[in-house]
Short mmCIF file of C-alpha atoms (C1' of nucleotides) in Angstrom, two decimals:
data_model
loop_
_atom_site.label_atom_id
_atom_site.label_comp_id
_atom_site.label_asym_id
_atom_site.label_seq_id
_atom_site.Cartn_x
_atom_site.Cartn_y
_atom_site.Cartn_z
CA UNK A 220 18.86 188.15 63.41
CA UNK A 221 21.85 186.99 61.46
CA UNK A 222 24.17 184.29 62.76
CA UNK A 223 27.55 183.80 61.21
CA UNK A 224 28.76 180.41 60.11
CA UNK A 225 30.50 178.30 62.67
CA UNK A 226 33.71 179.67 64.04
CA UNK A 227 36.90 178.89 62.17
CA UNK A 228 38.56 177.85 65.37
CA UNK A 229 37.51 174.26 66.04
CA UNK A 230 38.26 174.52 69.71
CA UNK A 231 35.90 177.39 70.29
CA UNK A 232 32.75 175.97 71.75
CA UNK A 233 29.88 177.14 69.58
CA UNK A 234 27.34 179.51 70.96
CA UNK A 235 23.84 178.29 71.62
CA UNK A 236 22.62 179.88 68.38
CA UNK A 237 25.23 177.97 66.42
CA UNK A 238 24.52 174.71 68.24
CA UNK A 239 20.82 175.14 67.45
CA UNK A 240 21.52 175.90 63.78
CA UNK A 241 23.87 172.91 63.56
CA UNK A 242 21.34 170.60 65.13
CA UNK A 243 18.56 171.90 62.88
CA UNK A 244 20.68 171.53 59.81
CA UNK A 245 21.39 167.91 60.64
CA UNK A 246 17.86 166.93 61.61
CA UNK A 247 16.13 168.82 58.76
CA UNK A 248 18.52 167.08 56.35
CA UNK A 249 17.90 163.70 57.87
CA UNK A 250 14.14 163.84 58.41
CA UNK A 251 12.81 166.79 56.42
CA UNK A 252 11.11 169.86 57.85
CA UNK A 253 7.99 168.22 59.25
CA UNK A 254 9.87 165.21 60.47
CA UNK A 255 12.22 167.14 62.75
CA UNK A 256 10.51 168.58 65.80
CA UNK A 257 11.81 171.50 67.78
CA UNK A 258 12.06 169.18 70.75
CA UNK A 259 14.36 166.89 68.84
CA UNK A 260 16.43 169.84 67.76
CA UNK A 261 16.59 171.23 71.30
CA UNK A 262 17.74 167.88 72.66
CA UNK A 263 20.37 167.52 69.99
CA UNK A 264 21.62 171.08 70.62
CA UNK A 265 21.52 170.53 74.38
CA UNK A 266 19.39 173.59 74.89
CA UNK A 267 15.83 174.17 76.07
CA UNK A 268 13.16 174.57 73.41
CA UNK A 269 12.45 178.12 74.56
CA UNK A 270 15.94 179.13 73.54
CA UNK A 271 15.10 178.21 69.97
CA UNK A 272 12.05 180.45 69.86
CA UNK A 273 13.96 183.15 71.67
CA UNK A 274 16.67 183.18 69.03
CA UNK A 275 14.67 182.37 65.94
CA UNK A 276 10.98 182.91 66.66
CA UNK A 277 9.11 180.29 64.71
CA UNK A 278 10.17 176.96 63.33
CA UNK A 279 9.77 178.24 59.78
CA UNK A 280 12.10 181.13 60.53
CA UNK A 281 14.58 178.70 62.01
CA UNK A 282 14.56 176.67 58.80
CA UNK A 283 15.09 179.78 56.77
CA UNK A 284 18.02 180.82 58.91
CA UNK A 285 19.59 177.39 58.51
CA UNK A 286 19.61 177.89 54.74
CA UNK A 287 20.46 181.56 54.94
CA UNK A 288 23.56 180.90 56.99
CA UNK A 289 25.32 179.25 54.07
CA UNK A 290 23.56 179.92 50.80
CA UNK A 291 25.22 183.25 50.10
CA UNK A 292 28.69 181.83 50.40
CA UNK A 293 27.76 178.87 48.26
CA UNK A 294 26.22 181.00 45.53
CA UNK A 295 29.03 183.52 45.55
CA UNK A 296 31.68 180.82 45.24
CA UNK A 297 29.93 179.17 42.30
CA UNK A 298 29.25 182.41 40.45
CA UNK A 299 32.83 183.42 41.07
CA UNK A 300 34.25 180.16 39.67
CA UNK A 301 32.13 180.52 36.51
CA UNK A 302 33.15 184.13 36.06
CA UNK A 303 36.84 183.37 36.59
CA UNK A 304 36.77 180.54 34.02
CA UNK A 305 35.15 182.86 31.48
CA UNK A 306 37.71 185.59 32.11
CA UNK A 307 40.56 183.13 31.69
CA UNK A 308 39.33 182.10 28.29
CA UNK A 309 39.76 185.62 26.80
CA UNK A 310 36.35 185.96 25.21
CA UNK A 311 36.32 182.50 23.68
CA UNK A 312 33.61 180.19 25.08
CA UNK A 313 34.94 178.21 28.06
CA UNK A 314 35.18 174.48 27.61
CA UNK A 315 32.02 172.58 28.49
CA UNK A 316 33.86 170.30 30.95
CA UNK A 317 35.35 173.27 32.73
CA UNK A 318 32.01 174.98 32.92
CA UNK A 319 30.32 171.92 34.37
CA UNK A 320 33.01 171.59 36.95
CA UNK A 321 32.66 175.22 37.98
CA UNK A 322 28.94 174.70 38.29
CA UNK A 323 28.95 171.65 40.58
CA UNK A 324 32.36 171.44 42.24
CA UNK A 325 31.98 174.24 44.80
CA UNK A 326 29.04 172.62 46.49
CA UNK A 327 30.51 169.14 46.20
CA UNK A 328 33.82 170.38 47.61
CA UNK A 329 32.11 172.02 50.59
CA UNK A 330 30.14 168.83 51.22
CA UNK A 331 33.29 166.75 51.23
CA UNK A 332 35.77 169.06 52.96
CA UNK A 333 33.73 171.81 54.65
CA UNK A 334 32.90 169.82 57.78
CA UNK A 335 29.67 168.19 58.95
CA UNK A 336 27.72 171.42 58.77
CA UNK A 337 28.32 171.84 55.05
CA UNK A 338 27.61 168.15 54.49
CA UNK A 339 24.24 168.47 56.18
CA UNK A 340 23.55 171.70 54.34
CA UNK A 341 24.29 170.06 50.99
CA UNK A 342 21.88 167.21 51.75
CA UNK A 343 19.24 169.69 52.86
CA UNK A 344 19.64 171.79 49.74
CA UNK A 345 19.26 168.69 47.58
CA UNK A 346 16.15 167.73 49.43
CA UNK A 347 14.60 171.21 49.32
CA UNK A 348 15.34 171.79 45.65
CA UNK A 349 14.01 168.41 44.62
CA UNK A 350 10.81 168.83 46.59
CA UNK A 351 8.20 171.41 45.76
CA UNK A 352 7.02 170.97 49.35
CA UNK A 353 9.50 173.63 50.44
CA UNK A 354 8.84 176.16 47.65
CA UNK A 355 6.55 178.38 49.68
CA UNK A 356 8.73 179.42 52.55
CA UNK A 357 12.01 179.02 50.66
CA UNK A 358 10.95 181.24 47.77
CA UNK A 359 13.49 184.06 48.43
CA UNK A 360 16.37 181.64 48.68
CA UNK A 361 15.34 179.61 45.69
CA UNK A 362 15.37 182.86 43.78
CA UNK A 363 18.96 183.43 44.91
CA UNK A 364 19.98 180.01 43.73
CA UNK A 365 18.26 180.43 40.42
CA UNK A 366 20.78 183.11 39.58
CA UNK A 367 23.43 180.43 39.54
CA UNK A 368 21.39 178.43 37.13
CA UNK A 369 20.93 181.48 34.92
CA UNK A 370 24.69 181.97 34.83
CA UNK A 371 25.23 178.39 33.91
CA UNK A 372 22.59 178.34 31.20
CA UNK A 373 23.95 181.59 29.76
CA UNK A 374 27.45 180.12 29.58
CA UNK A 375 26.05 176.99 27.91
CA UNK A 376 24.35 179.16 25.31
CA UNK A 377 27.73 180.65 24.40
CA UNK A 378 29.11 177.17 23.88
CA UNK A 379 26.10 176.01 21.90
CA UNK A 380 24.83 179.17 20.24
CA UNK A 381 22.59 177.30 17.78
CA UNK A 382 21.06 174.90 20.28
CA UNK A 383 17.30 174.67 20.57
CA UNK A 384 16.40 176.50 23.73
CA UNK A 385 14.03 173.84 24.95
CA UNK A 386 16.62 171.12 24.56
CA UNK A 387 19.11 173.24 26.42
CA UNK A 388 16.69 173.75 29.31
CA UNK A 389 15.94 170.06 29.47
CA UNK A 390 19.64 169.15 29.33
CA UNK A 391 20.30 171.44 32.32
CA UNK A 392 17.30 169.99 34.12
CA UNK A 393 18.60 166.43 33.63
CA UNK A 394 22.04 167.52 34.93
CA UNK A 395 20.47 169.27 37.92
CA UNK A 396 18.49 166.17 38.81
CA UNK A 397 21.68 164.20 39.11
CA UNK A 398 23.47 166.92 41.07
CA UNK A 399 20.66 166.95 43.63
CA UNK A 400 20.67 163.19 43.78
CA UNK A 401 24.42 163.17 44.37
CA UNK A 402 24.20 165.84 47.10
CA UNK A 403 21.62 164.05 49.18
CA UNK A 404 23.75 160.89 49.23
CA UNK A 405 20.74 158.60 49.47
CA UNK A 406 21.59 154.93 49.53
CA UNK A 407 20.16 154.44 46.03
CA UNK A 408 23.50 154.17 44.26
CA UNK A 409 25.13 151.89 46.83
CA UNK A 410 22.15 149.54 46.84
CA UNK A 411 21.72 149.37 43.11
CA UNK A 412 25.45 148.84 42.45
CA UNK A 413 25.79 146.22 45.13
CA UNK A 414 28.32 148.33 46.97
CA UNK A 415 30.53 148.86 43.91
CA UNK A 416 29.84 152.61 44.02
CA UNK A 417 29.63 154.63 47.23
CA UNK A 418 27.21 157.52 47.35
CA UNK A 419 29.55 159.34 49.75
CA UNK A 420 32.40 159.27 47.26
CA UNK A 421 31.27 162.52 45.69
CA UNK A 422 34.53 163.22 43.91
CA UNK A 423 34.44 159.95 42.00
CA UNK A 424 30.87 160.50 41.02
CA UNK A 425 31.46 164.05 39.85
CA UNK A 426 34.51 162.99 37.85
CA UNK A 427 32.41 160.52 35.94
CA UNK A 428 29.43 162.80 35.78
CA UNK A 429 31.22 165.53 33.84
CA UNK A 430 32.23 163.51 30.75
CA UNK A 431 28.94 161.66 30.88
CA UNK A 432 26.81 164.77 30.67
CA UNK A 433 29.24 166.55 28.39
CA UNK A 434 28.71 163.82 25.87
CA UNK A 435 24.95 164.17 26.06
CA UNK A 436 25.09 167.95 25.86
CA UNK A 437 27.28 167.86 22.74
CA UNK A 438 25.17 165.28 21.03
CA UNK A 439 21.87 167.02 21.64
CA UNK A 440 22.81 170.68 21.53
CA UNK A 441 24.91 170.68 18.38
CA UNK A 442 22.53 170.95 15.39
CA UNK A 443 23.41 168.57 12.60
CA UNK B 286 -5.46 143.28 54.81
CA UNK B 287 -5.18 143.80 51.12
CA UNK B 288 -7.19 146.39 49.30
CA UNK B 289 -7.56 146.26 45.53
CA UNK B 290 -6.90 149.29 43.34
CA UNK B 291 -9.76 151.61 42.75
CA UNK B 292 -12.72 150.13 40.96
CA UNK B 293 -12.66 150.19 37.16
CA UNK B 294 -16.15 151.58 37.11
CA UNK B 295 -15.77 155.32 37.65
CA UNK B 296 -19.38 155.67 38.85
CA UNK B 297 -18.98 153.21 41.69
CA UNK B 298 -18.45 155.27 44.83
CA UNK B 299 -15.25 154.06 46.43
CA UNK B 300 -15.35 152.22 49.71
CA UNK B 301 -14.00 153.95 52.79
CA UNK B 302 -10.79 151.95 52.53
CA UNK B 303 -10.25 153.20 49.02
CA UNK B 304 -11.11 156.74 49.91
CA UNK B 305 -8.60 156.60 52.74
CA UNK B 306 -5.90 155.14 50.51
CA UNK B 307 -6.59 157.76 47.85
CA UNK B 308 -6.45 160.59 50.32
CA UNK B 309 -3.25 159.20 51.88
CA UNK B 310 -1.64 158.79 48.49
CA UNK B 311 -2.36 162.42 47.64
CA UNK B 312 -1.30 163.94 50.94
CA UNK B 313 1.83 161.81 51.36
CA UNK B 314 2.83 162.78 47.86
CA UNK B 315 2.23 166.46 48.53
CA UNK B 316 3.64 166.80 52.02
CA UNK B 317 5.68 163.71 52.74
CA UNK B 318 5.04 161.13 55.39
CA UNK B 319 5.57 163.32 58.48
CA UNK B 320 3.86 166.30 56.89
CA UNK B 321 0.55 164.55 56.32
CA UNK B 322 -1.35 163.88 59.54
CA UNK B 323 -4.01 161.22 59.92
CA UNK B 324 -6.49 164.00 60.69
CA UNK B 325 -5.78 165.63 57.33
CA UNK B 326 -6.15 162.28 55.66
CA UNK B 327 -9.39 161.53 57.49
CA UNK B 328 -10.81 164.94 56.57
CA UNK B 329 -9.85 164.51 52.91
CA UNK B 330 -11.34 161.00 52.86
CA UNK B 331 -14.48 162.22 54.66
CA UNK B 332 -14.12 159.53 57.34
CA UNK B 333 -13.35 159.60 61.06
CA UNK B 334 -9.77 159.03 62.11
CA UNK B 335 -10.68 155.87 63.90
CA UNK B 336 -11.70 154.31 60.69
CA UNK B 337 -8.15 154.63 59.44
CA UNK B 338 -6.71 152.81 62.37
CA UNK B 339 -9.47 150.25 62.14
CA UNK B 340 -8.61 149.47 58.55
CA UNK B 341 -4.86 149.91 58.59
CA UNK B 342 -3.65 149.90 62.16
CA UNK B 343 -0.77 152.36 62.38
CA UNK B 344 0.17 155.28 60.15
CA UNK B 345 3.27 153.41 58.99
CA UNK B 346 1.17 150.49 57.93
CA UNK B 347 -1.14 152.85 56.06
CA UNK B 348 1.81 154.26 54.18
CA UNK B 349 3.00 150.79 53.26
CA UNK B 350 -0.45 149.83 52.03
CA UNK B 351 -0.56 152.95 49.84
CA UNK B 352 2.62 151.80 48.07
CA UNK B 353 1.64 148.14 48.13
CA UNK B 354 -1.63 148.84 46.34
CA UNK B 355 0.12 149.77 43.11
CA UNK B 356 3.75 148.73 43.14
CA UNK B 357 3.20 145.17 42.01
CA UNK B 358 1.30 146.24 38.92
CA UNK B 359 3.90 148.88 38.16
CA UNK B 360 6.82 146.48 38.48
CA UNK B 361 5.10 143.70 36.57
CA UNK B 362 4.28 146.01 33.67
CA UNK B 363 7.83 147.30 33.42
CA UNK B 364 9.45 143.89 33.65
CA UNK B 365 7.00 142.61 31.10
CA UNK B 366 7.80 145.38 28.63
CA UNK B 367 11.51 144.71 28.96
CA UNK B 368 11.04 140.96 28.48
CA UNK B 369 8.81 141.47 25.42
CA UNK B 370 11.33 143.78 23.81
CA UNK B 371 14.04 141.21 24.35
CA UNK B 372 11.93 138.39 22.98
CA UNK B 373 11.09 140.43 19.89
CA UNK B 374 14.76 140.98 19.09
CA UNK B 375 15.45 137.24 18.64
CA UNK B 376 18.52 136.97 20.80
CA UNK B 377 20.19 140.12 19.50
CA UNK B 378 20.57 142.87 22.05
CA UNK B 379 17.56 145.17 22.02
CA UNK B 380 18.23 148.74 20.93
CA UNK B 381 19.25 151.10 23.70
CA UNK B 382 16.44 153.54 22.91
CA UNK B 383 13.85 150.80 23.03
CA UNK B 384 15.22 149.49 26.30
CA UNK B 385 15.14 152.92 27.91
CA UNK B 386 11.61 153.46 26.80
CA UNK B 387 10.53 150.11 28.26
CA UNK B 388 12.23 151.09 31.51
CA UNK B 389 10.57 154.43 32.05
CA UNK B 390 7.45 154.59 29.92
CA UNK B 391 5.15 152.33 31.99
CA UNK B 392 5.35 154.53 35.07
CA UNK B 393 5.21 157.74 33.02
CA UNK B 394 2.22 156.44 31.12
CA UNK B 395 0.37 155.53 34.29
CA UNK B 396 1.16 158.98 35.75
CA UNK B 397 -0.28 160.67 32.67
CA UNK B 398 -3.21 158.46 31.83
CA UNK B 399 -3.89 156.30 34.86
CA UNK B 400 -5.94 158.84 36.74
CA UNK B 401 -5.17 160.99 39.79
CA UNK B 402 -4.31 157.99 41.94
CA UNK B 403 -1.52 156.89 39.74
CA UNK B 404 -0.33 160.44 39.37
CA UNK B 405 -0.03 160.78 43.12
CA UNK B 406 1.55 157.36 43.40
CA UNK B 407 4.18 158.34 40.84
CA UNK B 408 5.07 161.49 42.78
CA UNK B 409 5.19 159.55 46.01
CA UNK B 410 7.48 156.90 44.51
CA UNK B 411 9.80 159.60 43.23
CA UNK B 412 9.90 161.18 46.67
CA UNK B 413 10.44 157.92 48.50
CA UNK B 414 13.14 156.59 46.18
CA UNK B 415 15.02 159.86 46.25
CA UNK B 416 14.93 160.15 49.95
CA UNK B 417 16.76 157.74 52.31
CA UNK B 418 14.28 158.95 54.95
CA UNK B 419 11.85 156.27 53.83
CA UNK B 420 14.30 153.41 53.52
CA UNK B 421 13.47 151.77 56.86
CA UNK B 422 9.79 151.07 56.55
CA UNK B 423 9.82 150.75 52.78
CA UNK B 424 12.60 148.17 52.66
CA UNK B 425 10.46 145.28 51.35
CA UNK B 426 9.03 147.43 48.58
CA UNK B 427 12.34 148.97 47.61
CA UNK B 428 13.60 145.41 47.22
CA UNK B 429 10.77 144.70 44.81
CA UNK B 430 11.60 147.76 42.81
CA UNK B 431 15.27 146.94 42.70
CA UNK B 432 14.47 143.87 40.65
CA UNK B 433 13.35 146.23 37.84
CA UNK B 434 16.67 147.95 38.09
CA UNK B 435 18.47 144.67 37.94
CA UNK B 436 16.62 143.76 34.77
CA UNK B 437 17.44 147.06 33.20
CA UNK B 438 21.12 146.87 34.10
CA UNK B 439 21.36 143.29 32.82
CA UNK B 440 19.86 144.36 29.49
CA UNK B 441 22.34 147.27 29.33
CA UNK B 442 25.22 144.84 29.89
CA UNK B 443 24.12 142.88 26.82
CA UNK B 444 24.20 146.04 24.76
CA UNK B 445 27.55 147.16 26.15
CA UNK B 446 29.29 143.89 27.00
CA UNK B 447 32.71 145.53 27.38
CA UNK B 448 31.61 148.46 29.46
CA UNK B 449 33.29 149.17 32.78
CA UNK B 450 30.86 148.00 35.45
CA UNK B 451 31.29 151.08 37.62
CA UNK B 452 30.61 153.38 34.71
CA UNK B 453 27.53 151.39 33.88
CA UNK B 454 26.20 151.64 37.38
CA UNK B 455 26.84 155.36 37.48
CA UNK B 456 25.16 155.88 34.11
CA UNK B 457 22.05 154.05 35.39
CA UNK B 458 22.20 156.13 38.58
CA UNK B 459 22.29 159.38 36.58
CA UNK B 460 19.34 158.23 34.50
CA UNK B 461 17.41 157.17 37.59
CA UNK B 462 17.95 160.58 39.15
CA UNK B 463 16.26 162.23 36.26
CA UNK B 464 13.44 159.74 36.14
CA UNK B 465 12.66 160.45 39.80
CA UNK B 466 12.88 164.16 39.20
CA UNK B 467 10.47 163.86 36.28
CA UNK B 468 8.00 161.76 38.29
CA UNK B 469 7.69 164.17 41.21
CA UNK B 470 6.90 167.01 38.81
CA UNK B 471 8.41 169.64 41.11
CA UNK B 472 8.35 173.17 39.73
CA UNK B 473 12.12 173.19 39.19
CA UNK B 474 11.98 172.78 35.41
CA UNK B 475 9.18 175.33 34.89
CA UNK B 476 10.94 177.89 37.02
CA UNK B 477 14.34 177.44 35.53
CA UNK B 478 13.10 177.47 31.94
CA UNK B 479 10.89 180.51 32.49
CA UNK B 480 7.80 178.49 31.57
CA UNK B 481 9.24 177.21 28.31
CA UNK B 482 9.10 173.64 29.58
CA UNK B 483 6.25 172.26 31.69
CA UNK B 484 7.05 169.66 34.31
CA UNK B 485 3.67 168.07 33.80
CA UNK B 486 4.37 167.40 30.13
CA UNK B 487 5.93 164.03 30.95
CA UNK B 488 5.74 162.72 27.42
CA UNK B 489 7.70 165.59 25.98
CA UNK B 490 10.35 165.23 28.68
CA UNK B 491 10.70 161.48 28.20
CA UNK B 492 10.92 161.85 24.42
CA UNK B 493 13.92 164.17 24.87
CA UNK B 494 15.34 162.17 27.73
CA UNK B 495 15.78 158.99 25.74
CA UNK B 496 18.09 160.33 23.00
CA UNK B 497 19.84 162.50 25.58
CA UNK B 498 20.82 159.63 27.86
CA UNK B 499 21.33 157.23 24.96
CA UNK B 500 24.06 159.55 23.70
CA UNK B 501 25.77 159.63 27.05
CA UNK B 502 25.49 155.87 27.53
CA UNK B 503 27.06 155.19 24.10
CA UNK B 504 29.88 157.60 24.63
CA UNK B 505 30.82 156.36 28.08
CA UNK B 506 30.10 152.66 27.85
CA UNK B 507 31.72 151.90 24.49
CA UNK B 508 35.46 151.34 25.14
CA UNK B 509 37.62 153.09 22.62
"C1'" DG C 107 -18.03 148.60 59.10
"C1'" DT C 108 -19.01 153.00 61.16
"C1'" DC C 109 -19.24 156.22 64.55
"C1'" DT C 110 -18.54 159.34 69.12
"C1'" DA C 111 -15.71 160.03 72.81
"C1'" DT C 112 -11.48 160.10 74.96
"C1'" DA C 113 -6.96 158.71 76.36
"C1'" DA C 114 -2.01 159.72 76.29
"C1'" DT C 115 1.46 161.99 74.39
"C1'" DG C 116 3.86 165.42 71.40
"C1'" DA C 117 3.67 169.65 69.09
"C1'" DG C 118 4.89 174.88 68.63
"C1'" DA C 119 4.92 178.84 71.26
"C1'" DT C 120 4.91 181.99 75.58
"C1'" DA C 121 5.56 183.96 80.47
"C1'" DG C 122 8.40 185.38 83.61
"C1'" DA C 123 12.30 184.52 86.98
"C1'" DC C 124 17.28 184.85 87.11
"C1'" DG D 176 21.15 184.95 77.20
"C1'" DT D 177 19.41 181.18 79.76
"C1'" DC D 178 16.27 178.58 82.22
"C1'" DT D 179 11.75 176.26 84.42
"C1'" DA D 180 7.12 175.99 84.03
"C1'" DT D 181 3.09 176.14 81.40
"C1'" DC D 182 -0.48 177.12 77.74
"C1'" DT D 183 -2.99 175.56 73.88
"C1'" DC D 184 -3.72 172.72 70.40
"C1'" DA D 185 -2.53 168.66 67.31
"C1'" DT D 186 -1.00 164.13 67.20
"C1'" DT D 187 -1.56 158.87 67.07
"C1'" DA D 188 -4.18 155.50 68.88
"C1'" DT D 189 -7.92 153.02 71.55
"C1'" DA D 190 -12.56 151.89 73.81
"C1'" DG D 191 -16.88 150.80 73.22
"C1'" DA D 192 -21.73 151.83 71.41
"C1'" DC D 193 -24.55 150.93 67.27
#
DNA sequence: GTCTATAATGAGATAGAC
DNA sequence: GTCTATCTCATTATAGAC
């Protein structure tokens, strides 16, 4: 069964399927897969547990549906942004800063302005990608997401055609680590900075992140 | 109750407390707190479940003891390395590369050469620090670990005395994200690089990580 | 310290009425 | 689609013998 993303009309009361997906999204993001029970989800969705199994079958399938509800839009938007930027540059390599922004801004933007569902989804994605624990039953969706990474790496290769491939892969890995860390909005940054930086101020973090990583990319991927 | 780290003598069969801690360390690292049941742990430790509660009381307390068994040695080693490097530089700021190595190498070294216990501990630390899910019942230990961060940030301030404080905090946050990502050894890097880079080759990753982040730190923390 | 046995509750999943 | 009731097994934790 396929359930569309929450209705555009905020006044429309969501169907039970949507309420269940929303509740799952929130609780999986907060507590992880094993830490969120179907009872908790049912209570949060104000529905009996049997309605969850009726709509989604097993808990694993529910989790998959939570991801599946949004991942395609997320991936399409990101790929689209990268493609547009490359088209606009008329064959010349797109600027590194622009490319990085295309790569991370769609998800960050949805997390900030897409409503609580997208916020929870972003946290959940960060958790799931960071954690090999979810690899097994997320395999198909991880594959989908890896296409975005391939597009980003390919665009980087055009900017740094002489870069060592291993260094390039590691550079992207380091960048990805930070993106995931930003998306989950754990309290790490707030705590460490004594409140000077807020982990929920994603825009500020991304705006600093781009020149930061651009500097490292240039230094390490431009052969002397 | 306080249990010492595993015996130095590898032939000495570990006590039941140690076996339980070892099994917990492994399973918590692999599946997270909620995903590892006390039954699983008991089976892996070849002990009845009641022996776990007898030794450690609750599951939460068991988790805390798993962390507590190693964190003090880890923190002490890291702080010691940073202090030694600063002493050796005779009042001049220590080099950024040296400082970064002092900051991350102790944990990485233990993960690579400290035996399976330290490997699992490193993964678990990465998981727990990344994830705000564990903040509540790890608060005291997170506080301990934050002292390491404070020492690192203070040493960075000496190297970049005119740096904007917010940028410094963000730079350290970005670095920390990657350190955690490296410690958990999720398959992300292997998958993305098509096998070119191995997530268990911590030394290679750290050796590239230091010049990578040093370049970014210098670029962003040196006012024009 | 170690074990068997068991309590008390929570878990995922199902049956069947409406 | 929705609900109540229930099954079956896993969960944390405890009691009490040795």
